[in-house]
Short mmCIF file of C-alpha atoms and ligand atoms in Angstrom, two decimals:
data_model
loop_
_atom_site.label_atom_id
_atom_site.label_comp_id
_atom_site.label_asym_id
_atom_site.label_seq_id
_atom_site.Cartn_x
_atom_site.Cartn_y
_atom_site.Cartn_z
CA UNK A 1 -8.31 38.85 26.85
CA UNK A 2 -11.57 37.13 25.95
CA UNK A 3 -11.44 34.74 23.00
CA UNK A 4 -13.71 33.25 20.38
CA UNK A 5 -13.08 30.29 18.08
CA UNK A 6 -14.99 30.07 14.88
CA UNK A 7 -14.96 27.28 12.31
CA UNK A 8 -16.34 27.64 8.83
CA UNK A 9 -16.66 24.77 6.41
CA UNK A 10 -17.73 24.91 2.75
CA UNK A 11 -19.79 21.78 3.42
CA UNK A 12 -21.99 23.42 6.08
CA UNK A 13 -24.51 25.05 3.76
CA UNK A 14 -27.62 26.74 5.16
CA UNK A 15 -29.18 27.79 1.85
CA UNK A 16 -28.25 29.70 -1.28
CA UNK A 17 -27.86 33.44 -0.63
CA UNK A 18 -31.26 34.94 -1.27
CA UNK A 19 -30.99 38.55 -2.42
CA UNK A 20 -34.53 39.30 -1.27
CA UNK A 21 -33.40 39.62 2.34
CA UNK A 22 -31.86 42.97 1.32
CA UNK A 23 -35.20 44.64 0.87
CA UNK A 24 -36.39 48.00 2.11
CA UNK A 25 -39.67 49.78 2.73
CA UNK A 26 -41.23 52.97 1.42
CA UNK A 27 -44.33 54.09 3.29
CA UNK A 28 -46.47 57.17 2.85
CA UNK A 29 -45.31 58.40 6.21
CA UNK A 30 -43.65 61.66 7.21
CA UNK A 31 -40.97 62.55 4.65
CA UNK A 32 -40.26 59.11 3.23
CA UNK A 33 -42.20 59.66 -0.01
CA UNK A 34 -42.73 63.46 -0.06
CA UNK A 35 -39.35 65.08 0.56
CA UNK A 36 -37.64 61.68 0.43
CA UNK A 37 -37.89 59.76 -2.81
CA UNK A 38 -40.17 62.38 -4.43
CA UNK A 39 -39.44 66.10 -4.38
CA UNK A 40 -40.20 67.85 -7.70
CA UNK A 41 -38.49 71.10 -6.64
CA UNK A 42 -35.17 69.53 -5.64
CA UNK A 43 -32.12 70.33 -7.81
CA UNK A 44 -31.55 66.59 -8.42
CA UNK A 45 -35.21 65.85 -9.32
CA UNK A 46 -35.95 63.94 -12.53
CA UNK A 47 -38.74 65.22 -14.81
CA UNK A 48 -41.05 62.91 -12.82
CA UNK A 49 -40.03 64.57 -9.58
CA UNK A 50 -37.93 61.68 -8.22
CA UNK A 51 -34.80 62.66 -6.34
CA UNK A 52 -31.94 61.29 -8.40
CA UNK A 53 -29.53 61.56 -5.46
CA UNK A 54 -31.79 59.26 -3.42
CA UNK A 55 -32.10 56.83 -6.34
CA UNK A 56 -28.29 56.70 -6.62
CA UNK A 57 -27.91 55.99 -2.91
CA UNK A 58 -30.65 53.33 -2.99
CA UNK A 59 -28.74 51.64 -5.81
CA UNK A 60 -25.48 51.89 -3.91
CA UNK A 61 -27.19 50.43 -0.86
CA UNK A 62 -28.03 47.40 -2.99
CA UNK A 63 -31.74 47.17 -2.19
CA UNK A 64 -33.47 44.31 -4.00
CA UNK A 65 -37.08 44.59 -2.85
CA UNK A 66 -39.17 47.62 -1.87
CA UNK A 67 -42.35 47.15 0.16
CA UNK A 68 -45.02 49.83 -0.48
CA UNK A 69 -47.23 51.83 0.41
CA UNK A 70 -47.38 50.89 4.11
CA UNK A 71 -47.21 50.17 6.96
CA UNK A 72 -50.02 51.52 9.08
CA UNK A 73 -50.80 53.91 6.22
CA UNK A 74 -52.11 51.14 3.98
CA UNK A 75 -54.86 50.23 6.42
CA UNK A 76 -56.81 53.38 5.53
CA UNK A 77 -55.62 53.81 1.93
CA UNK A 78 -57.69 53.83 -1.23
CA UNK A 79 -55.23 52.84 -3.94
CA UNK A 80 -57.42 54.38 -6.67
CA UNK A 81 -56.71 57.84 -5.20
CA UNK A 82 -53.10 57.51 -6.31
CA UNK A 83 -53.60 56.74 -10.01
CA UNK A 84 -54.68 58.86 -12.98
CA UNK A 85 -54.11 62.53 -13.77
CA UNK A 86 -52.39 64.32 -10.89
CA UNK A 87 -54.85 67.22 -10.95
CA UNK A 88 -57.79 64.86 -10.34
CA UNK A 89 -56.31 63.13 -7.33
CA UNK A 90 -58.01 63.84 -4.02
CA UNK A 91 -56.36 65.23 -0.94
CA UNK A 92 -57.34 63.14 2.06
CA UNK A 93 -56.67 62.62 5.73
CA UNK A 94 -54.22 59.85 6.51
CA UNK A 95 -55.50 58.74 9.90
CA UNK A 96 -52.60 56.39 10.63
CA UNK A 97 -50.06 59.20 10.83
CA UNK A 98 -52.46 62.15 11.19
CA UNK A 99 -51.14 63.58 7.94
CA UNK A 100 -52.52 65.22 4.82
CA UNK A 101 -52.11 62.90 1.85
CA UNK A 102 -52.11 64.72 -1.51
CA UNK A 103 -51.83 61.56 -3.61
CA UNK A 104 -49.38 63.21 -5.96
CA UNK A 105 -47.34 60.03 -5.70
CA UNK A 106 -49.08 56.68 -6.12
CA UNK A 107 -48.87 53.20 -7.56
CA UNK A 108 -47.67 54.03 -11.08
CA UNK A 109 -45.15 56.59 -9.85
CA UNK A 110 -43.83 53.99 -7.43
CA UNK A 111 -43.46 51.43 -10.20
CA UNK A 112 -41.60 53.92 -12.36
CA UNK A 113 -39.35 54.87 -9.45
CA UNK A 114 -38.58 51.26 -8.51
CA UNK A 115 -37.58 50.43 -12.10
CA UNK A 116 -34.97 53.20 -11.82
CA UNK A 117 -33.68 51.68 -8.59
CA UNK A 118 -33.68 48.21 -10.15
CA UNK A 119 -35.55 46.49 -7.32
CA UNK A 120 -38.63 44.29 -7.11
CA UNK A 121 -41.91 45.62 -5.67
CA UNK A 122 -43.74 44.10 -2.71
CA UNK A 123 -47.21 45.60 -2.53
CA UNK A 124 -49.51 45.68 0.49
CA UNK A 125 -53.30 45.74 0.23
CA UNK A 126 -55.66 47.42 2.68
CA UNK A 127 -57.40 44.88 4.89
CA UNK A 128 -58.10 47.45 7.59
CA UNK A 129 -60.90 49.57 6.14
CA UNK A 130 -61.30 47.63 2.90
CA UNK A 131 -61.57 44.03 1.83
CA UNK A 132 -61.66 41.29 -0.77
CA UNK A 133 -63.01 43.31 -3.71
CA UNK A 134 -60.56 46.20 -3.50
CA UNK A 135 -57.65 43.81 -3.10
CA UNK A 136 -58.71 41.78 -6.14
CA UNK A 137 -59.19 45.06 -8.04
CA UNK A 138 -55.68 46.37 -7.46
CA UNK A 139 -54.19 43.03 -8.51
CA UNK A 140 -56.35 43.08 -11.66
CA UNK A 141 -55.30 46.68 -12.38
CA UNK A 142 -51.63 45.81 -11.93
CA UNK A 143 -51.30 42.29 -13.28
CA UNK A 144 -54.14 41.18 -15.52
CA UNK A 145 -52.90 40.89 -19.13
CA UNK A 146 -56.33 41.08 -20.83
CA UNK A 147 -58.69 43.99 -21.41
CA UNK A 148 -61.12 44.88 -18.65
CA UNK A 149 -62.36 48.17 -17.30
CA UNK A 150 -59.58 48.19 -14.71
CA UNK A 151 -56.79 47.34 -17.13
CA UNK A 152 -58.11 49.87 -19.66
CA UNK A 153 -58.00 52.37 -16.88
CA UNK A 154 -54.34 51.43 -16.26
CA UNK A 155 -53.56 51.93 -19.95
CA UNK A 156 -55.28 55.31 -19.89
CA UNK A 157 -52.93 56.11 -17.02
CA UNK A 158 -50.01 55.56 -19.37
CA UNK A 159 -49.07 51.99 -18.37
CA UNK A 160 -49.56 49.69 -21.36
CA UNK A 161 -48.00 46.51 -20.04
CA UNK A 162 -49.10 44.86 -16.77
CA UNK A 163 -46.86 45.66 -13.82
CA UNK A 164 -46.80 41.94 -13.02
CA UNK A 165 -46.19 42.45 -9.29
CA UNK A 166 -45.38 39.12 -7.70
CA UNK A 167 -45.34 39.77 -3.95
CA UNK A 168 -48.48 40.93 -2.10
CA UNK A 169 -48.93 41.49 1.63
CA UNK A 170 -52.43 40.77 2.93
CA UNK A 171 -52.71 43.86 5.12
CA UNK A 172 -50.30 45.23 7.68
CA UNK A 173 -49.87 44.48 11.40
CA UNK A 174 -53.49 43.43 11.73
CA UNK A 175 -52.72 42.05 15.22
CA UNK A 176 -51.98 45.54 16.54
CA UNK A 177 -54.73 47.48 18.36
CA UNK A 178 -53.18 50.65 16.86
CA UNK A 179 -53.99 49.45 13.35
CA UNK A 180 -56.94 51.06 11.59
CA UNK A 181 -59.41 48.20 11.22
CA UNK A 182 -57.49 46.02 13.72
CA UNK A 183 -58.84 42.48 13.89
CA UNK A 184 -58.81 39.48 16.14
CA UNK A 185 -56.83 36.52 14.84
CA UNK A 186 -60.06 34.77 13.78
CA UNK A 187 -61.41 37.83 12.00
CA UNK A 188 -58.13 38.41 10.21
CA UNK A 189 -57.73 34.75 9.30
CA UNK A 190 -61.13 34.80 7.53
CA UNK A 191 -60.53 37.96 5.54
CA UNK A 192 -56.97 36.95 4.67
CA UNK A 193 -58.19 33.55 3.47
CA UNK A 194 -60.92 35.01 1.27
CA UNK A 195 -58.70 37.79 -0.05
CA UNK A 196 -55.95 35.31 -0.91
CA UNK A 197 -58.44 33.13 -2.79
CA UNK A 198 -59.78 36.08 -4.78
CA UNK A 199 -56.31 37.43 -5.58
CA UNK A 200 -55.23 34.02 -6.83
CA UNK A 201 -58.25 33.84 -9.09
CA UNK A 202 -57.00 37.03 -10.72
CA UNK A 203 -53.36 35.96 -10.79
CA UNK A 204 -52.39 32.46 -9.63
CA UNK A 205 -48.68 33.28 -9.90
CA UNK A 206 -48.43 35.71 -7.00
CA UNK A 207 -46.74 35.07 -3.68
CA UNK A 208 -48.96 36.02 -0.73
CA UNK A 209 -47.88 37.12 2.74
CA UNK A 210 -50.21 36.71 5.71
CA UNK A 211 -49.76 39.12 8.62
CA UNK A 212 -47.95 37.62 11.57
CA UNK A 213 -47.01 39.41 14.77
CA UNK A 214 -45.99 43.06 14.98
CA UNK A 215 -43.31 42.19 17.50
CA UNK A 216 -42.23 39.25 19.61
CA UNK A 217 -43.64 40.68 22.82
CA UNK A 218 -47.19 40.96 21.45
CA UNK A 219 -49.46 39.10 23.90
CA UNK A 220 -50.94 37.21 20.96
CA UNK A 221 -47.58 36.12 19.51
CA UNK A 222 -47.70 32.41 18.73
CA UNK A 223 -51.44 31.96 19.02
CA UNK A 224 -51.96 34.61 16.31
CA UNK A 225 -49.69 32.75 13.87
CA UNK A 226 -51.32 29.39 14.64
CA UNK A 227 -54.87 30.71 14.17
CA UNK A 228 -54.04 32.62 10.99
CA UNK A 229 -52.07 29.81 9.38
CA UNK A 230 -54.55 27.15 10.37
CA UNK A 231 -57.09 28.96 8.21
CA UNK A 232 -54.90 30.33 5.41
CA UNK A 233 -52.33 27.54 5.10
CA UNK A 234 -53.35 26.42 1.61
CA UNK A 235 -53.70 29.95 0.28
CA UNK A 236 -50.60 31.85 1.43
CA UNK A 237 -46.87 31.41 0.96
CA UNK A 238 -45.31 33.48 3.72
CA UNK A 239 -46.04 34.80 7.19
CA UNK A 240 -44.76 38.23 8.17
CA UNK A 241 -42.94 39.37 11.28
CA UNK A 242 -41.89 42.86 12.31
CA UNK A 243 -39.39 43.98 14.93
CA UNK A 244 -37.77 47.24 15.97
CA UNK A 245 -34.95 47.44 18.48
CA UNK A 246 -33.67 50.33 20.55
CA UNK A 247 -31.42 51.07 23.48
CA UNK A 248 -33.25 51.45 26.78
CA UNK A 249 -31.72 53.21 29.79
CA UNK A 250 -28.16 53.00 28.52
CA UNK A 251 -28.40 49.20 28.59
CA UNK A 252 -25.74 48.33 26.00
CA UNK A 253 -25.70 44.56 26.71
CA UNK A 254 -29.44 44.30 25.96
CA UNK A 255 -29.14 46.51 22.90
CA UNK A 256 -26.28 44.37 21.61
CA UNK A 257 -28.47 41.29 22.17
CA UNK A 258 -31.00 42.60 19.59
CA UNK A 259 -29.85 40.19 16.89
CA UNK A 260 -30.07 37.25 19.30
CA UNK A 261 -33.61 38.35 20.17
CA UNK A 262 -34.39 38.58 16.46
CA UNK A 263 -33.06 35.05 16.05
CA UNK A 264 -35.32 33.78 18.86
CA UNK A 265 -38.31 35.52 17.26
CA UNK A 266 -37.59 33.89 13.88
CA UNK A 267 -37.30 30.45 15.47
CA UNK A 268 -40.61 31.01 17.31
CA UNK A 269 -42.42 31.85 14.07
CA UNK A 270 -40.90 28.83 12.32
CA UNK A 271 -42.05 26.62 15.18
CA UNK A 272 -45.63 27.89 14.90
CA UNK A 273 -45.68 27.58 11.09
CA UNK A 274 -44.24 24.07 11.13
CA UNK A 275 -46.65 22.98 13.83
CA UNK A 276 -49.55 23.87 11.55
CA UNK A 277 -47.91 22.07 8.62
CA UNK A 278 -47.55 19.01 10.79
CA UNK A 279 -51.13 19.24 11.98
CA UNK A 280 -52.21 19.24 8.35
CA UNK A 281 -49.75 16.48 7.45
CA UNK A 282 -48.42 18.75 4.76
CA UNK A 283 -44.98 18.91 3.18
CA UNK A 284 -45.57 22.57 2.39
CA UNK A 285 -43.44 24.97 4.38
CA UNK A 286 -44.63 28.50 5.13
CA UNK A 287 -41.55 30.71 5.00
CA UNK A 288 -40.97 34.07 6.62
CA UNK A 289 -41.24 37.61 5.37
CA UNK A 290 -39.45 39.83 7.89
CA UNK A 291 -40.94 42.81 6.14
CA UNK A 292 -40.22 45.48 8.76
CA UNK A 293 -37.10 45.51 10.90
CA UNK A 294 -34.59 48.07 12.10
CA UNK A 295 -33.30 50.06 15.03
CA UNK A 296 -36.02 52.58 15.93
CA UNK A 297 -35.99 54.77 19.04
CA UNK A 298 -39.73 54.54 19.67
CA UNK A 299 -39.25 56.16 23.07
CA UNK A 300 -38.38 59.42 21.26
CA UNK A 301 -41.69 59.37 19.38
CA UNK A 302 -44.63 60.71 21.30
CA UNK A 303 -47.18 58.94 19.14
CA UNK A 304 -49.72 60.33 16.73
CA UNK A 305 -52.58 61.30 19.03
CA UNK A 306 -51.50 64.90 19.53
CA UNK A 307 -50.14 65.64 16.06
CA UNK A 308 -51.68 68.45 14.02
CA UNK A 309 -52.71 67.21 10.57
CA UNK A 310 -49.92 68.26 8.21
CA UNK A 311 -48.54 67.23 4.82
CA UNK A 312 -45.26 65.28 5.09
CA UNK A 313 -44.46 66.14 8.72
CA UNK A 314 -41.07 65.34 10.22
CA UNK A 315 -41.75 62.03 11.93
CA UNK A 316 -39.27 59.54 13.45
CA UNK A 317 -36.20 60.84 11.62
CA UNK A 318 -33.75 59.03 13.88
CA UNK A 319 -30.11 60.05 13.53
CA UNK A 320 -28.14 56.82 13.80
CA UNK A 321 -24.89 56.35 15.68
CA UNK A 322 -22.00 53.96 15.17
CA UNK A 323 -23.48 51.76 17.89
CA UNK A 324 -26.79 51.59 15.98
CA UNK A 325 -24.87 50.57 12.85
CA UNK A 326 -23.18 47.74 14.76
CA UNK A 327 -26.60 46.50 15.90
CA UNK A 328 -27.98 46.75 12.35
CA UNK A 329 -24.99 44.75 11.12
CA UNK A 330 -25.85 42.07 13.68
CA UNK A 331 -29.53 42.03 12.63
CA UNK A 332 -28.52 41.52 9.00
CA UNK A 333 -26.28 38.63 10.06
CA UNK A 334 -29.24 36.97 11.79
CA UNK A 335 -31.37 37.36 8.67
CA UNK A 336 -28.59 35.83 6.57
CA UNK A 337 -28.07 32.98 9.02
CA UNK A 338 -31.76 32.13 8.71
CA UNK A 339 -31.77 32.15 4.90
CA UNK A 340 -33.28 28.69 4.80
CA UNK A 341 -36.59 30.12 6.11
CA UNK A 342 -36.45 33.91 5.79
CA UNK A 343 -37.40 34.46 2.19
CA UNK A 344 -37.86 38.23 2.20
CA UNK A 345 -36.77 40.97 4.58
CA UNK A 346 -37.31 44.71 4.40
CA UNK A 347 -35.46 47.22 6.49
CA UNK A 348 -37.91 49.93 7.51
CA UNK A 349 -37.71 52.44 5.99
CA UNK A 350 -35.53 53.69 3.12
CA UNK A 351 -35.26 57.43 3.53
CA UNK A 352 -35.78 59.97 6.35
CA UNK A 353 -38.20 57.77 8.33
CA UNK A 354 -35.78 55.60 10.36
CA UNK A 355 -33.81 55.17 7.14
CA UNK A 356 -30.25 54.55 6.01
CA UNK A 357 -30.62 57.58 3.70
CA UNK A 358 -31.36 61.15 4.78
CA UNK A 359 -32.68 63.84 2.47
CA UNK A 360 -33.20 67.58 2.98
CA UNK A 361 -34.49 70.07 0.43
CA UNK A 362 -31.38 72.24 0.52
CA UNK A 363 -28.77 69.47 0.45
CA UNK A 364 -27.71 66.38 -1.45
CA UNK A 365 -28.88 63.20 0.28
CA UNK A 366 -26.42 61.51 2.64
CA UNK A 367 -25.72 58.10 4.17
CA UNK A 368 -26.57 57.39 7.78
CA UNK A 369 -24.24 55.09 9.72
CA UNK A 370 -26.61 52.14 9.24
CA UNK A 371 -26.18 52.46 5.47
CA UNK A 372 -22.78 50.80 5.63
CA UNK A 373 -23.38 47.31 7.02
CA UNK A 374 -26.38 46.96 4.71
CA UNK A 375 -24.47 48.07 1.61
CA UNK A 376 -21.44 45.93 2.42
CA UNK A 377 -23.52 42.81 2.92
CA UNK A 378 -26.05 43.38 0.12
CA UNK A 379 -23.26 43.94 -2.38
CA UNK A 380 -20.86 41.43 -0.87
CA UNK A 381 -22.50 38.11 -0.04
CA UNK A 382 -23.00 35.53 -2.77
CA UNK A 383 -23.18 31.79 -3.40
CA UNK A 384 -24.30 29.83 -0.34
CA UNK A 385 -24.79 30.89 3.25
CA UNK A 386 -22.54 28.78 5.46
CA UNK A 387 -23.23 27.88 9.08
CA UNK A 388 -20.39 29.25 11.22
CA UNK A 389 -19.65 27.27 14.40
CA UNK A 390 -18.85 29.77 17.15
CA UNK A 391 -17.31 28.88 20.51
CA UNK A 392 -17.27 31.81 22.93
CA UNK A 393 -18.55 32.99 26.31
CA UNK A 394 -22.13 34.04 26.79
CA UNK A 395 -23.72 36.71 28.98
CA UNK A 396 -27.07 37.43 30.62
CA UNK A 397 -28.73 40.82 30.29
CA UNK A 398 -32.02 42.47 31.13
CA UNK A 399 -33.75 41.35 27.94
CA UNK A 400 -32.19 37.91 27.38
CA UNK A 401 -30.03 35.21 28.94
CA UNK A 402 -27.20 33.22 27.40
CA UNK A 403 -26.33 35.67 24.67
CA UNK A 404 -23.14 34.66 22.82
CA UNK A 405 -20.52 37.42 23.05
CA UNK A 406 -19.59 36.86 19.43
CA UNK A 407 -21.73 36.09 16.42
CA UNK A 408 -20.55 35.14 12.95
CA UNK A 409 -22.03 34.57 9.53
CA UNK A 410 -20.58 33.84 6.15
CA UNK A 411 -21.25 33.16 2.51
CA UNK A 412 -19.15 31.26 -0.01
CA UNK A 413 -19.34 31.39 -3.76
CA UNK A 414 -17.65 28.20 -4.95
CA UNK A 415 -17.50 29.43 -8.53
CA UNK A 416 -15.52 32.56 -7.84
CA UNK A 417 -13.86 31.29 -4.67
CA UNK A 418 -15.17 34.30 -2.72
CA UNK A 419 -15.71 33.88 1.00
CA UNK A 420 -17.40 36.69 2.96
CA UNK A 421 -17.35 36.83 6.76
CA UNK A 422 -19.24 39.00 9.18
CA UNK A 423 -18.27 39.12 12.85
CA UNK A 424 -20.08 40.81 15.72
CA UNK A 425 -18.57 41.54 19.12
CA UNK A 426 -21.43 42.21 21.52
CA UNK A 427 -19.29 42.89 24.56
CA UNK A 428 -19.60 46.39 25.97
CA UNK A 429 -16.10 46.33 27.43
CA UNK A 430 -14.01 43.43 26.14
CA UNK A 431 -11.86 43.28 23.07
CA UNK A 432 -12.18 39.70 21.81
CA UNK A 433 -9.38 37.90 20.15
CA UNK A 434 -11.04 35.63 17.59
CA UNK A 435 -9.54 32.88 15.48
CA UNK A 436 -11.41 31.73 12.41
CA UNK A 437 -10.49 28.29 11.19
CA UNK A 438 -10.68 28.33 7.38
CA UNK A 439 -8.51 25.27 6.85
CA UNK A 440 -11.25 23.45 4.96
CA UNK A 441 -11.07 25.92 2.09
CA UNK A 442 -8.37 26.15 -0.56
CA UNK A 443 -5.71 28.71 0.33
CA UNK A 444 -7.38 32.08 0.94
CA UNK A 445 -6.23 35.65 0.65
CA UNK A 446 -7.91 38.65 2.27
CA UNK A 447 -9.23 41.08 -0.35
CA UNK A 448 -10.68 43.66 1.99
CA UNK A 449 -11.63 44.05 5.62
CA UNK A 450 -13.73 46.76 7.24
CA UNK A 451 -14.75 47.51 10.76
CA UNK A 452 -17.40 49.65 12.42
CA UNK A 453 -17.10 50.40 16.12
CA UNK A 454 -14.17 50.24 18.44
CA UNK A 455 -14.00 54.03 18.78
CA UNK A 456 -16.51 56.71 19.65
CA UNK A 457 -19.82 54.87 19.39
CA UNK A 458 -21.90 58.03 19.59
CA UNK A 459 -20.74 59.53 16.30
CA UNK A 460 -23.29 59.95 13.52
CA UNK A 461 -23.58 61.42 10.04
CA UNK A 462 -25.71 64.53 9.89
CA UNK A 463 -26.43 67.76 8.03
CA UNK A 464 -23.28 69.44 9.38
CA UNK A 465 -21.07 66.43 8.99
CA UNK A 466 -22.54 63.98 6.49
CA UNK A 467 -19.36 61.92 6.07
CA UNK A 468 -18.17 61.70 9.65
CA UNK A 469 -18.69 57.94 9.94
CA UNK A 470 -17.66 55.27 7.45
CA UNK A 471 -16.26 51.78 8.07
CA UNK A 472 -12.53 51.71 8.61
CA UNK A 473 -10.22 49.57 6.51
CA UNK A 474 -8.31 47.09 8.61
CA UNK A 475 -5.43 44.91 7.61
CA UNK A 476 -5.75 41.13 8.01
CA UNK A 477 -3.89 38.10 6.75
CA UNK A 478 -4.69 34.40 6.74
CA UNK A 479 -1.99 32.70 8.78
CA UNK A 480 -0.48 29.20 9.06
CA UNK A 481 -2.97 26.35 8.72
CA UNK A 482 -5.70 28.57 7.31
CA UNK A 483 -6.28 30.46 10.55
CA UNK A 484 -7.50 34.03 10.32
CA UNK A 485 -6.96 35.99 13.52
CA UNK A 486 -9.16 39.03 14.03
CA UNK A 487 -9.14 41.27 17.05
CA UNK A 488 -12.69 42.45 17.65
CA UNK A 489 -13.02 45.71 19.60
CA UNK A 490 -15.92 46.00 22.07
CA UNK A 491 -19.23 46.79 20.32
CA UNK A 492 -17.97 46.26 16.80
CA UNK A 493 -18.98 44.76 13.48
CA UNK A 494 -16.37 43.41 11.09
CA UNK A 495 -16.70 42.54 7.42
CA UNK A 496 -14.07 40.50 5.59
CA UNK A 497 -13.86 39.42 1.95
CA UNK A 498 -11.44 36.62 1.10
CA UNK A 499 -10.74 34.77 -2.12
CA UNK A 500 -9.28 31.37 -2.86
CA UNK A 501 -5.84 31.92 -4.34
CA UNK A 502 -6.04 29.23 -7.03
CA UNK A 503 -9.45 30.44 -8.09
CA UNK A 504 -8.92 34.12 -8.88
CA UNK A 505 -11.83 35.76 -10.66
O1 AHR B 601 -42.29 51.70 9.96
C1 AHR B 601 -43.10 52.46 10.79
C2 AHR B 601 -44.36 51.74 11.24
O2 AHR B 601 -44.00 50.70 12.10
C3 AHR B 601 -45.19 51.05 10.18
O3 AHR B 601 -46.10 51.90 9.56
C4 AHR B 601 -45.91 50.00 10.94
O4 AHR B 601 -46.24 48.88 10.15
C5 AHR B 601 -44.98 49.68 12.09
O5 AHR B 601 -45.62 49.63 13.30
#
């Protein structure tokens, strides 16, 4: 049997656990907003038309940040269309997704909805078809405490106090030729710089995210980041990165390497950002906003070109399997392991559109398989992220070489004595016998252990069978000398919570 040896020490701190990596994304796309979070006719709808069942699941998922309103959608969006009396709001074409946008849900509805979920907003401005003025205007409307035409307008719309939105994305995927108003790196760098300056004049307290690359394989990856940051370095706080992973041609080893590829992508962005800091002899560090990531079967989506314009069409409603959930668990581990530089991360998207939650008009909302690793980690990790030292075999696959068969991540809360471990077995065929050396902690006891994988990897939760998949409870004990032995089935994700015995909460 294959083996892995893992050592975890309370002294090996990466960074404090940052809750903002458990963010999500709500875009005006398909049935994410209409028929997802907002469905006035649904039996669970609040008086404002929000689906209470979706709110409850979003809370259970543990989401901390919600990015809004896009995505590709934002690059053609006029935010003013979505505020004010519902009956006055225009119906428009959304060119990004060839949809009909009724604007019955907009900025103030989103802010009301997010307060019910208990998360923090991350707003994106349109730098595709619009520019500096409209971006400054929306920040003034949302955040300015004094009285101006725009803030009076907000008050007329029923919002007395400023929304005080702290995180703003300067456009979306502006490197992508598919983006409405796509720009070269130089063009984007200029508009991002000027927009950032104007936004800061309205509200100096905001955190600004410049657009980085839409995925690692973009031909401009690296040079895009360097050009954009060279120009915007003094004016922005974060650089974005997006990545979607899927299984090609039944290639499990490559699919299981997704989190290693994500790790390489993160390191590449850090390298570019730090190179610019060095060039400018600056101590400032530009951190990362991984504001779109997930498993997404793009090969199943035929693209937008041939779509008929429709309101809230069924787009990219992937039904996730156990195998997808294992990969998502691995991606979350990579985000956690890079907590020293990844400041925000948003799984795309929350509901229906490649989401952990599914909603239909005639049913209560249900959890997809990928809900579980997210919820376990978002609600479980605390204290500091610890660097796990992993010794195991590696493998080569189509999309990457030298991929470790096993990955590990962990957090430790010294105050409560709670240690959380996540373990990923990437092997398609091998059960891996892993030993985790925890001897540097006080005596530990296992509180709970759950596993996904190890059985039928094709199972999913769906309309007919919404509760078919959930993590299994497994039984584990810390043995002699503080060694925890865990048998990891092929293609599996394991979650363990332990607590120091002399430090019970
Ligand atoms: O999340 C779906 C789409 O993927 C987003 O609109 C876009 O930013 C990305 O390409």
